[in-house]
Every structure is written in structure tokens, then in C-alpha cells.
Amino acid sequence: MPDRIQILEDICKQAGRLALKYFREQDTLVIDHKGHQDFVSQADRNVELLTRDLLAKAFPQDAIVGEEHAPTPGTSGFTWVIDPIDGTTNFINGIPAWTVVVAGVRGAETECGVIHDPANDETFVAVKGEGAKLNGAPLKLEDSRKISEGTVGIGYSNRVNNQGIVRLVAALVDEGSMFYRNASGALSLAYVAAGRLLGYSEEHMNAWDCIAGQLIVAEAGGCVEVQNADDMIRDGGRVVVGTPAVFDRLLELSKTAFGQTD
């Protein structure tokens, strides 16, 4: 895994350089609509193609799953899960809050993950059982603040009814918490791992948006709602993470807000 994660970091940084080039040339960017408030640009497609090509050359036996292109089968039992640009709405509007995200999965377990933020030159990395790092420095969550003493990240997608997020925001306000949405779920998860947010909650996320970040939070010492990586790749699901001090309460608020009892 040390060799694989080093190669993966380099691949994400190469992909990030291409994405940043597109980001700086907004006037030439070709953008399509996939649905309401759901966009894809030529940058998303081409950054994913580059990432796929680099992964295929480095790890030819592995499968690849990405947001913008069809899955590539493999024979090793290991799968790379790609979001070429998480935060496309930010990206196409010139807001520097987007990331290149890749996770490595074997069966039900996420074994490694990288969230690379080219605009701010930050790279969050985790390997299962080996901790998490930001630009090479270890991340360790030791935050005892209550939910009323900090900020919680929230996410929303058009795949779910909008009343869930409305109820969650109201609940957080009632708790005395501040809420934050930056339109990049992966980046928000990374911010939890770095101690910038107390937690993050979203009713439904796709695997390419979240499984790398969930691993990074867990390896930094945070709490993560346990999920099966294969199931997330197939169906997506609810994502709640937090510091040990706030996780149980945030999960309770989230289940109530989203009308879920599991």
C-alpha cells in the first residue's frame, strides 16, 4: 500500500493540474446540464479520462468506477473510485472550493483515499489502519467542543426531498450550532478530518463523493457511520461523520431530519 498510495497521490496531483488549467480558463469551458442544479463540464470528463488512463497504466489489473464514464472491469478484486471534480457548481462559477477525489476499495472496505484541492494546494490522504495526513503532516482529532460550540457542514442533492435539509438546518440552529455548505461534500469531509468542521451530514451521497473522505475522517480519529463500500458504489447513501464529541448527537439529529430510523 505505501507504493500504491504514493502513486495515487501523484496521479491526483497530475489530474489536479489539468483541472486547475480548465478552472483558470472559465471563458472557454463547455458546460452541460445533467439535471436541476446538476452540471458537468468538459473538465470533469477530461480530468476523469486522464485519471483513468494513469490508474490503468499504474495498476492494469484493477477495476475503475467513475462519475462521468462507464466502469472498467478488473481482475485483482481492487477498485478505484473516481470523482474528477467534486464541486462542479463551484468550479464552473469560479469558486475555488472543489477537489479531485480517488478512493481504493476492496470488497466492503475502503482501503485508501486521496482528496486533492489544487486551488489551495492541500492534499488529504489516508490508508486504512495507518492514519490520515494533510500535506504529509498527521491529522489527529482531539476536539472536545459540543455541537453548540462550532460549525457543522451540511450537504444537499436533488436526489432527495428538500425538506430533509430544511429540517436539519432548523435543528442545528435550535442546538446553537452554526451550519456551513460549500457545495463540495468531499472537501467538507476533509475539513472535518482537519478539525475545521465539527461534523458533516448529507442525506444521500454517491460513493465517489464520500468514501475517500469517510476514511480520512476515521483515520484522523473521527467517527463515521459504518457503510459497505460495495453498497455505496451501487446505491449511494446517507453520510454522517463527526468528532467523537458530536457524532452521536449529529447522527440523531440527521436521522430525525431525514425521516430515517435505521
XYZ file of C-alpha atoms in Angstrom:
262
model
C 0.000 0.000 0.000
C 2.787 2.593 0.622
C 3.805 2.369 -3.033
C 0.200 2.454 -4.223
C -0.710 5.499 -2.141
C 2.358 7.399 -3.308
C 1.460 6.669 -6.920
C -2.161 7.634 -6.229
C -1.125 10.974 -4.717
C 0.943 11.728 -7.805
C -1.936 10.763 -10.117
C -4.332 13.042 -8.226
C -1.875 15.920 -8.436
C -1.465 15.420 -12.187
C -5.254 15.383 -12.546
C -5.425 18.478 -10.352
C -3.030 20.379 -12.585
C -5.234 19.681 -15.608
C -8.362 20.678 -13.673
C -6.716 23.891 -12.473
C -5.822 24.782 -16.058
C -9.505 24.490 -17.016
C -10.516 26.421 -13.891
C -8.326 29.339 -14.916
C -9.852 29.398 -18.415
C -13.504 29.855 -17.461
C -14.433 31.675 -20.648
C -13.634 28.615 -22.791
C -15.263 25.967 -20.587
C -18.016 23.865 -22.204
C -20.783 23.065 -19.697
C -23.761 20.685 -19.948
C -26.772 20.240 -17.647
C -27.430 16.747 -16.251
C -30.422 17.941 -14.222
C -31.612 20.714 -11.924
C -28.522 22.287 -10.309
C -26.500 19.341 -11.665
C -23.760 20.234 -14.113
C -20.913 18.550 -15.927
C -18.128 20.283 -17.835
C -15.543 19.159 -20.350
C -13.109 19.499 -17.461
C -14.939 16.798 -15.457
C -14.885 14.410 -18.403
C -11.278 15.041 -19.442
C -9.877 15.018 -15.911
C -11.585 11.669 -15.330
C -10.166 10.307 -18.588
C -6.657 11.375 -17.542
C -7.092 9.852 -14.079
C -8.401 6.607 -15.549
C -5.516 6.420 -18.007
C -2.902 6.985 -15.298
C -4.524 4.442 -12.953
C -4.830 1.856 -15.745
C -1.146 2.218 -16.595
C -0.051 2.001 -12.958
C -2.478 -0.748 -11.882
C -3.639 -2.599 -15.010
C -5.402 -5.413 -13.090
C -7.646 -3.089 -11.058
C -11.228 -2.053 -11.809
C -12.182 1.612 -12.153
C -15.502 3.292 -11.362
C -16.006 6.992 -12.094
C -18.764 9.573 -12.102
C -18.608 10.536 -15.771
C -17.659 7.368 -17.685
C -18.617 3.687 -17.764
C -16.952 1.289 -15.283
C -13.806 -0.564 -16.315
C -13.677 -4.187 -15.061
C -10.620 -5.639 -13.346
C -9.275 -8.980 -12.162
C -7.492 -8.078 -8.913
C -10.523 -7.537 -6.678
C -9.422 -3.934 -6.119
C -11.464 -0.990 -7.430
C -10.545 2.674 -7.855
C -13.476 5.063 -7.388
C -13.068 8.499 -9.014
C -14.717 11.881 -8.776
C -12.682 14.019 -11.181
C -14.083 17.306 -9.862
C -16.211 17.235 -6.734
C -17.858 20.636 -6.527
C -18.550 21.221 -10.223
C -21.023 24.033 -9.496
C -18.276 25.882 -7.639
C -15.806 25.054 -10.394
C -17.902 26.469 -13.238
C -18.668 29.617 -11.241
C -15.040 30.377 -10.431
C -15.290 29.478 -6.729
C -12.078 27.745 -5.508
C -13.834 25.039 -3.470
C -13.562 21.806 -5.476
C -11.406 18.711 -5.357
C -10.056 15.709 -7.219
C -11.079 12.574 -5.294
C -9.979 8.953 -5.621
C -10.626 6.046 -3.234
C -9.334 2.491 -3.369
C -11.811 -0.237 -2.413
C -11.540 -3.974 -1.862
C -14.924 -5.602 -1.286
C -16.784 -3.870 1.512
C -13.751 -1.925 2.751
C -12.259 1.365 1.611
C -8.506 0.831 1.903
C -7.134 4.209 0.851
C -8.281 7.637 -0.243
C -6.973 10.942 -1.538
C -8.757 14.300 -1.655
C -6.631 16.804 -3.549
C -7.520 20.516 -3.504
C -5.451 22.076 -6.303
C -6.712 25.638 -5.795
C -5.402 25.690 -2.212
C -2.539 23.197 -2.656
C -3.850 20.817 0.015
C -3.773 17.033 -0.230
C -5.604 14.883 2.312
C -4.561 11.222 2.369
C -5.493 8.142 4.376
C -4.618 4.457 4.373
C -6.793 2.134 6.436
C -5.110 1.421 9.760
C -2.263 3.855 9.109
C -3.762 7.252 9.904
C -4.533 10.358 7.871
C -2.338 13.203 6.696
C -2.637 16.697 5.250
C 0.319 17.633 3.036
C 2.349 14.971 4.833
C 1.518 16.112 8.389
C -0.522 13.732 10.575
C -4.153 14.623 11.288
C -5.438 13.873 14.788
C -8.866 14.948 16.013
C -8.793 15.895 19.683
C -11.732 18.293 19.772
C -13.999 18.214 22.817
C -16.343 21.019 21.720
C -20.067 20.386 21.794
C -22.234 20.785 18.712
C -23.315 24.207 20.013
C -19.710 25.387 20.124
C -18.687 25.037 16.497
C -19.763 24.612 12.875
C -21.306 21.599 11.147
C -21.080 21.076 7.394
C -24.241 20.099 5.530
C -24.889 18.850 2.020
C -27.880 18.617 -0.252
C -28.549 16.993 -3.617
C -31.520 16.875 -5.966
C -31.766 13.102 -5.401
C -33.712 13.672 -2.183
C -36.662 15.742 -0.990
C -35.561 19.227 0.025
C -37.450 19.160 3.328
C -34.800 16.958 4.932
C -32.099 19.585 4.713
C -34.561 22.286 5.802
C -35.328 20.287 8.963
C -31.635 19.626 9.618
C -30.703 23.306 9.346
C -33.527 24.196 11.738
C -32.384 21.518 14.182
C -28.786 22.733 14.096
C -29.907 26.311 14.712
C -32.017 25.111 17.643
C -28.933 23.335 19.014
C -26.982 26.600 18.875
C -24.679 25.349 16.134
C -23.507 27.190 13.041
C -24.023 25.433 9.693
C -21.845 25.544 6.584
C -22.314 24.426 2.999
C -19.546 24.749 0.440
C -21.097 22.583 -2.344
C -18.241 20.065 -2.237
C -19.046 17.154 0.032
C -15.564 15.671 -0.283
C -13.921 18.933 0.731
C -16.273 19.286 3.708
C -15.391 15.762 4.857
C -11.708 16.651 4.584
C -12.376 19.746 6.686
C -13.860 17.561 9.418
C -10.693 15.455 9.419
C -8.625 18.640 9.679
C -10.651 19.941 12.625
C -12.160 22.838 10.705
C -15.716 21.493 10.969
C -17.157 19.524 13.883
C -19.073 17.231 11.558
C -20.828 16.773 8.250
C -24.234 15.401 7.302
C -25.882 14.709 3.949
C -28.976 12.640 3.269
C -27.593 10.977 0.134
C -24.127 10.931 -1.416
C -22.628 8.861 -4.205
C -19.595 6.740 -3.368
C -17.181 8.809 -5.445
C -18.100 11.878 -3.389
C -17.710 10.401 0.065
C -15.865 7.137 0.668
C -12.381 8.697 0.478
C -13.454 11.415 2.904
C -15.098 8.965 5.290
C -11.846 7.004 5.512
C -9.810 10.171 6.055
C -12.120 11.254 8.897
C -11.998 7.809 10.511
C -8.227 7.581 10.259
C -7.897 11.076 11.786
C -9.774 9.807 14.847
C -13.290 10.920 13.922
C -16.494 8.900 13.935
C -18.157 7.692 10.741
C -21.465 5.981 10.162
C -20.397 2.493 9.047
C -21.285 1.542 5.477
C -20.438 -1.156 2.976
C -18.270 0.283 0.193
C -19.778 -2.028 -2.440
C -23.278 -0.952 -1.435
C -22.262 2.706 -1.604
C -20.827 2.250 -5.097
C -24.076 0.647 -6.224
C -26.669 2.795 -4.424
C -25.036 5.653 -2.503
C -26.444 6.505 0.905
C -26.602 8.742 3.944
C -23.311 10.158 5.199
C -22.788 11.418 8.749
C -19.342 11.987 10.272
C -18.118 13.978 13.239
C -15.712 14.363 16.086
C -16.274 11.863 18.905
C -17.824 14.650 20.980
C -20.607 15.475 18.494
C -21.127 12.389 16.336
C -23.921 10.681 18.291
C -25.952 13.870 18.543
C -25.402 14.786 14.887
C -26.473 11.305 13.800
C -29.605 11.565 15.943
C -30.482 14.987 14.504
C -29.814 13.750 10.967
C -31.999 10.651 11.259
C -34.858 12.728 12.618
C -34.469 15.434 9.976
C -34.259 12.956 7.113
C -37.161 10.866 8.411
C -34.956 7.784 8.833
C -34.816 5.357 11.728
C -32.196 2.807 10.623
